[in-house]
PDB file of C-alpha atoms in Angstrom:
ATOM      1  CA  MET A   1      -0.037   0.056  -0.019  1.00 78.00           C
ATOM      2  CA  ALA A   2       1.160   3.516  -0.745  1.00 90.00           C
ATOM      3  CA  ASP A   3       1.396   6.272   1.687  1.00 93.00           C
ATOM      4  CA  HIS A   4      -0.987   9.249   1.130  1.00 92.00           C
ATOM      5  CA  GLN A   5       0.109  12.702   1.891  1.00 94.00           C
ATOM      6  CA  PHE A   6      -2.150  15.512   2.998  1.00 93.00           C
ATOM      7  CA  HIS A   7      -0.690  18.964   3.179  1.00 96.00           C
ATOM      8  CA  LEU A   8      -1.859  21.993   5.308  1.00 95.00           C
ATOM      9  CA  LYS A   9      -0.555  25.583   5.290  1.00 97.00           C
ATOM     10  CA  ALA A  10      -1.017  27.559   8.365  1.00 97.00           C
ATOM     11  CA  HIS A  11      -0.410  31.371   8.944  1.00 97.00           C
ATOM     12  CA  TRP A  12      -0.412  32.889  12.415  1.00 97.00           C
ATOM     13  CA  PRO A  13       0.733  36.542  12.305  1.00 95.00           C
ATOM     14  CA  GLY A  14      -0.213  37.515  15.845  1.00 94.00           C
ATOM     15  CA  LEU A  15      -0.218  36.383  19.449  1.00 95.00           C
ATOM     16  CA  ARG A  16      -2.334  33.955  21.376  1.00 92.00           C
ATOM     17  CA  ASN A  17      -5.702  35.800  20.986  1.00 94.00           C
ATOM     18  CA  ASP A  18      -5.244  36.694  17.413  1.00 96.00           C
ATOM     19  CA  VAL A  19      -6.570  35.011  14.351  1.00 97.00           C
ATOM     20  CA  GLY A  20      -4.775  32.822  11.904  1.00 97.00           C
ATOM     21  CA  GLU A  21      -5.632  30.934   8.725  1.00 97.00           C
ATOM     22  CA  ILE A  22      -5.271  27.386   7.505  1.00 97.00           C
ATOM     23  CA  GLU A  23      -5.702  25.924   4.106  1.00 97.00           C
ATOM     24  CA  SER A  24      -5.684  22.221   3.092  1.00 96.00           C
ATOM     25  CA  GLY A  25      -7.415  21.056  -0.108  1.00 94.00           C
ATOM     26  CA  GLN A  26     -10.976  22.121   0.075  1.00 95.00           C
ATOM     27  CA  LEU A  27     -10.604  23.399   3.627  1.00 94.00           C
ATOM     28  CA  LYS A  28      -9.772  27.138   3.888  1.00 97.00           C
ATOM     29  CA  THR A  29     -10.782  28.855   7.153  1.00 96.00           C
ATOM     30  CA  LYS A  30      -9.744  31.279   9.854  1.00 97.00           C
ATOM     31  CA  VAL A  31      -8.709  29.804  13.162  1.00 97.00           C
ATOM     32  CA  SER A  32      -8.344  31.072  16.660  1.00 96.00           C
ATOM     33  CA  ILE A  33      -8.850  29.941  20.256  1.00 93.00           C
ATOM     34  CA  PRO A  34     -12.471  29.292  21.207  1.00 92.00           C
ATOM     35  CA  PRO A  35     -14.369  31.730  23.515  1.00 91.00           C
ATOM     36  CA  GLU A  36     -14.672  28.757  26.056  1.00 86.00           C
ATOM     37  CA  MET A  37     -10.885  29.030  26.473  1.00 86.00           C
ATOM     38  CA  ASN A  38     -10.930  32.851  26.662  1.00 88.00           C
ATOM     39  CA  GLY A  39     -10.072  33.278  22.879  1.00 91.00           C
ATOM     40  CA  PRO A  40     -11.721  35.406  20.215  1.00 95.00           C
ATOM     41  CA  GLY A  41     -13.682  32.569  18.691  1.00 94.00           C
ATOM     42  CA  VAL A  42     -13.171  33.576  15.008  1.00 96.00           C
ATOM     43  CA  GLY A  43     -13.440  30.748  12.479  1.00 95.00           C
ATOM     44  CA  THR A  44     -12.861  27.287  13.781  1.00 96.00           C
ATOM     45  CA  ASN A  45     -10.407  25.860  16.292  1.00 94.00           C
ATOM     46  CA  PRO A  46      -8.363  22.728  16.976  1.00 92.00           C
ATOM     47  CA  ASP A  47     -11.131  21.329  19.243  1.00 92.00           C
ATOM     48  CA  GLU A  48     -13.731  21.542  16.566  1.00 94.00           C
ATOM     49  CA  MET A  49     -11.443  20.256  13.880  1.00 95.00           C
ATOM     50  CA  LEU A  50     -10.560  17.080  15.905  1.00 95.00           C
ATOM     51  CA  LEU A  51     -14.224  16.502  16.556  1.00 96.00           C
ATOM     52  CA  GLY A  52     -14.956  17.058  12.898  1.00 96.00           C
ATOM     53  CA  ALA A  53     -12.120  14.639  11.862  1.00 96.00           C
ATOM     54  CA  ALA A  54     -13.422  12.033  14.219  1.00 97.00           C
ATOM     55  CA  ALA A  55     -17.113  12.404  13.232  1.00 98.00           C
ATOM     56  CA  THR A  56     -16.678  12.557   9.496  1.00 97.00           C
ATOM     57  CA  CYS A  57     -14.296   9.610   9.530  1.00 97.00           C
ATOM     58  CA  TYR A  58     -16.738   7.565  11.629  1.00 97.00           C
ATOM     59  CA  ILE A  59     -19.906   8.412   9.615  1.00 98.00           C
ATOM     60  CA  ILE A  60     -18.164   7.762   6.287  1.00 98.00           C
ATOM     61  CA  THR A  61     -16.786   4.457   7.597  1.00 98.00           C
ATOM     62  CA  LEU A  62     -20.201   3.447   8.849  1.00 98.00           C
ATOM     63  CA  ALA A  63     -21.808   4.346   5.523  1.00 98.00           C
ATOM     64  CA  ALA A  64     -19.178   2.325   3.621  1.00 98.00           C
ATOM     65  CA  MET A  65     -19.579  -0.735   5.879  1.00 98.00           C
ATOM     66  CA  MET A  66     -23.433  -0.610   5.443  1.00 98.00           C
ATOM     67  CA  GLU A  67     -22.952  -0.366   1.663  1.00 98.00           C
ATOM     68  CA  ARG A  68     -20.548  -3.410   1.629  1.00 97.00           C
ATOM     69  CA  SER A  69     -22.959  -5.357   3.799  1.00 97.00           C
ATOM     70  CA  GLY A  70     -25.890  -4.612   1.521  1.00 97.00           C
ATOM     71  CA  LEU A  71     -27.678  -2.949   4.441  1.00 97.00           C
ATOM     72  CA  GLU A  72     -30.023  -0.296   2.816  1.00 95.00           C
ATOM     73  CA  LYS A  73     -30.945   2.831   4.684  1.00 96.00           C
ATOM     74  CA  LYS A  74     -33.299   5.779   4.326  1.00 97.00           C
ATOM     75  CA  ASP A  75     -30.938   8.041   6.136  1.00 98.00           C
ATOM     76  CA  LEU A  76     -27.862   8.251   8.313  1.00 98.00           C
ATOM     77  CA  SER A  77     -27.085  11.384  10.430  1.00 98.00           C
ATOM     78  CA  MET A  78     -25.182  12.042  13.668  1.00 98.00           C
ATOM     79  CA  ASP A  79     -24.543  14.391  16.577  1.00 98.00           C
ATOM     80  CA  SER A  80     -21.140  14.308  18.064  1.00 98.00           C
ATOM     81  CA  ILE A  81     -19.884  15.894  21.254  1.00 97.00           C
ATOM     82  CA  ALA A  82     -16.400  16.686  22.452  1.00 96.00           C
ATOM     83  CA  ILE A  83     -15.623  17.022  26.075  1.00 95.00           C
ATOM     84  CA  VAL A  84     -12.432  19.050  26.815  1.00 92.00           C
ATOM     85  CA  ASN A  85     -11.334  19.452  30.410  1.00 90.00           C
ATOM     86  CA  ASP A  86      -9.403  22.541  31.633  1.00 83.00           C
ATOM     87  CA  SER A  87      -7.924  21.693  35.010  1.00 82.00           C
ATOM     88  CA  ASN A  88      -5.270  24.011  36.564  1.00 80.00           C
ATOM     89  CA  GLY A  89      -4.371  25.334  33.185  1.00 78.00           C
ATOM     90  CA  VAL A  90      -3.767  21.838  31.603  1.00 84.00           C
ATOM     91  CA  ILE A  91      -6.171  21.371  28.842  1.00 86.00           C
ATOM     92  CA  THR A  92      -7.078  17.713  27.964  1.00 90.00           C
ATOM     93  CA  TYR A  93      -9.257  16.386  25.179  1.00 92.00           C
ATOM     94  CA  LYS A  94     -11.102  14.018  27.329  1.00 94.00           C
ATOM     95  CA  LYS A  95     -13.921  12.358  25.318  1.00 96.00           C
ATOM     96  CA  ILE A  96     -15.814  12.112  22.001  1.00 97.00           C
ATOM     97  CA  ILE A  97     -19.371  10.970  22.103  1.00 97.00           C
ATOM     98  CA  HIS A  98     -20.905   9.881  18.730  1.00 97.00           C
ATOM     99  CA  LYS A  99     -24.694   9.569  18.440  1.00 98.00           C
ATOM    100  CA  PRO A 100     -25.531   8.115  15.094  1.00 98.00           C
ATOM    101  CA  LYS A 101     -29.050   7.818  13.937  1.00 98.00           C
ATOM    102  CA  ILE A 102     -29.633   5.130  11.378  1.00 98.00           C
ATOM    103  CA  VAL A 103     -32.997   5.175   9.615  1.00 98.00           C
ATOM    104  CA  LEU A 104     -33.584   1.764   8.004  1.00 97.00           C
ATOM    105  CA  LEU A 105     -36.085   1.138   5.261  1.00 96.00           C
ATOM    106  CA  ASP A 106     -39.795   0.489   6.213  1.00 95.00           C
ATOM    107  CA  GLY A 107     -40.315  -3.087   7.307  1.00 94.00           C
ATOM    108  CA  ALA A 108     -36.637  -3.757   8.147  1.00 95.00           C
ATOM    109  CA  SER A 109     -36.094  -7.106   9.808  1.00 95.00           C
ATOM    110  CA  ASP A 110     -34.723  -7.706  13.195  1.00 96.00           C
ATOM    111  CA  ARG A 111     -31.577  -9.115  11.408  1.00 97.00           C
ATOM    112  CA  GLU A 112     -31.174  -5.721   9.684  1.00 97.00           C
ATOM    113  CA  HIS A 113     -31.548  -3.872  12.954  1.00 97.00           C
ATOM    114  CA  SER A 114     -28.994  -6.196  14.641  1.00 97.00           C
ATOM    115  CA  LEU A 115     -26.619  -5.748  11.607  1.00 98.00           C
ATOM    116  CA  ALA A 116     -27.047  -1.935  11.814  1.00 98.00           C
ATOM    117  CA  LEU A 117     -26.027  -1.986  15.509  1.00 97.00           C
ATOM    118  CA  LYS A 118     -23.053  -4.227  14.809  1.00 97.00           C
ATOM    119  CA  LEU A 119     -21.746  -2.096  12.017  1.00 98.00           C
ATOM    120  CA  ALA A 120     -22.263   1.012  14.121  1.00 98.00           C
ATOM    121  CA  ARG A 121     -20.020  -0.429  16.883  1.00 97.00           C
ATOM    122  CA  LYS A 122     -17.492  -1.855  14.330  1.00 97.00           C
ATOM    123  CA  ALA A 123     -17.196   1.430  12.478  1.00 97.00           C
ATOM    124  CA  GLU A 124     -15.853   3.172  15.644  1.00 92.00           C
ATOM    125  CA  SER A 125     -12.852   0.711  15.859  1.00 91.00           C
ATOM    126  CA  SER A 126     -12.380   0.728  12.057  1.00 93.00           C
ATOM    127  CA  CYS A 127     -12.207   4.474  11.548  1.00 92.00           C
ATOM    128  CA  MET A 128      -8.701   5.719  10.953  1.00 93.00           C
ATOM    129  CA  ILE A 129      -9.098   8.886  13.234  1.00 94.00           C
ATOM    130  CA  SER A 130     -10.550   6.716  16.010  1.00 92.00           C
ATOM    131  CA  ARG A 131      -7.588   4.461  15.831  1.00 93.00           C
ATOM    132  CA  ALA A 132      -5.213   7.351  15.830  1.00 93.00           C
ATOM    133  CA  ILE A 133      -6.532   8.808  19.060  1.00 93.00           C
ATOM    134  CA  GLN A 134      -7.211   5.440  20.716  1.00 92.00           C
ATOM    135  CA  GLY A 135      -5.651   5.402  24.183  1.00 92.00           C
ATOM    136  CA  ASN A 136      -5.665   9.209  24.379  1.00 94.00           C
ATOM    137  CA  VAL A 137      -9.257  10.201  24.016  1.00 94.00           C
ATOM    138  CA  GLU A 138     -12.121   8.205  25.366  1.00 94.00           C
ATOM    139  CA  MET A 139     -14.741   7.276  22.745  1.00 94.00           C
ATOM    140  CA  GLU A 140     -18.315   6.725  23.582  1.00 95.00           C
ATOM    141  CA  LEU A 141     -21.170   5.542  21.244  1.00 96.00           C
ATOM    142  CA  HIS A 142     -25.029   6.008  21.503  1.00 97.00           C
ATOM    143  CA  VAL A 143     -26.621   4.382  18.537  1.00 96.00           C
ATOM    144  CA  GLU A 144     -30.316   5.026  17.563  1.00 96.00           C
ATOM    145  CA  ILE A 145     -31.867   2.676  14.938  1.00 96.00           C
ATOM    146  CA  ILE A 146     -35.250   3.498  13.481  1.00 94.00           C
TER     147      ILE A 146
END
């Protein structure tokens, strides 16, 4: 297998509470420290980007696994939450909670419901980003199947 490279350019002209920019492929945005951490809250921030990476990797992995398994769906959506702890000035990315909502076709069988749950759980350990942060950030999953 070949290695894949992804490139990002960052520019930070100021001090801690200023605003910078990043650009990587289709992603081009301003970045700053979030207001929760006494920053200006302009553009996005590392906390949102890590959550975004984990969430998009998970949901794409789950969709691909469902497709490979022949499990049809009406819809797939998800809410994700990041919990970041600030204790005595030490900031720790503590936990990511994914809440996927899988809407199966009308009349889906019990086997299809079981398969959807199995794939939702497996996608978490199969996602590249989940594997990259494993052991550092706790992952929690709350699956809803309709």
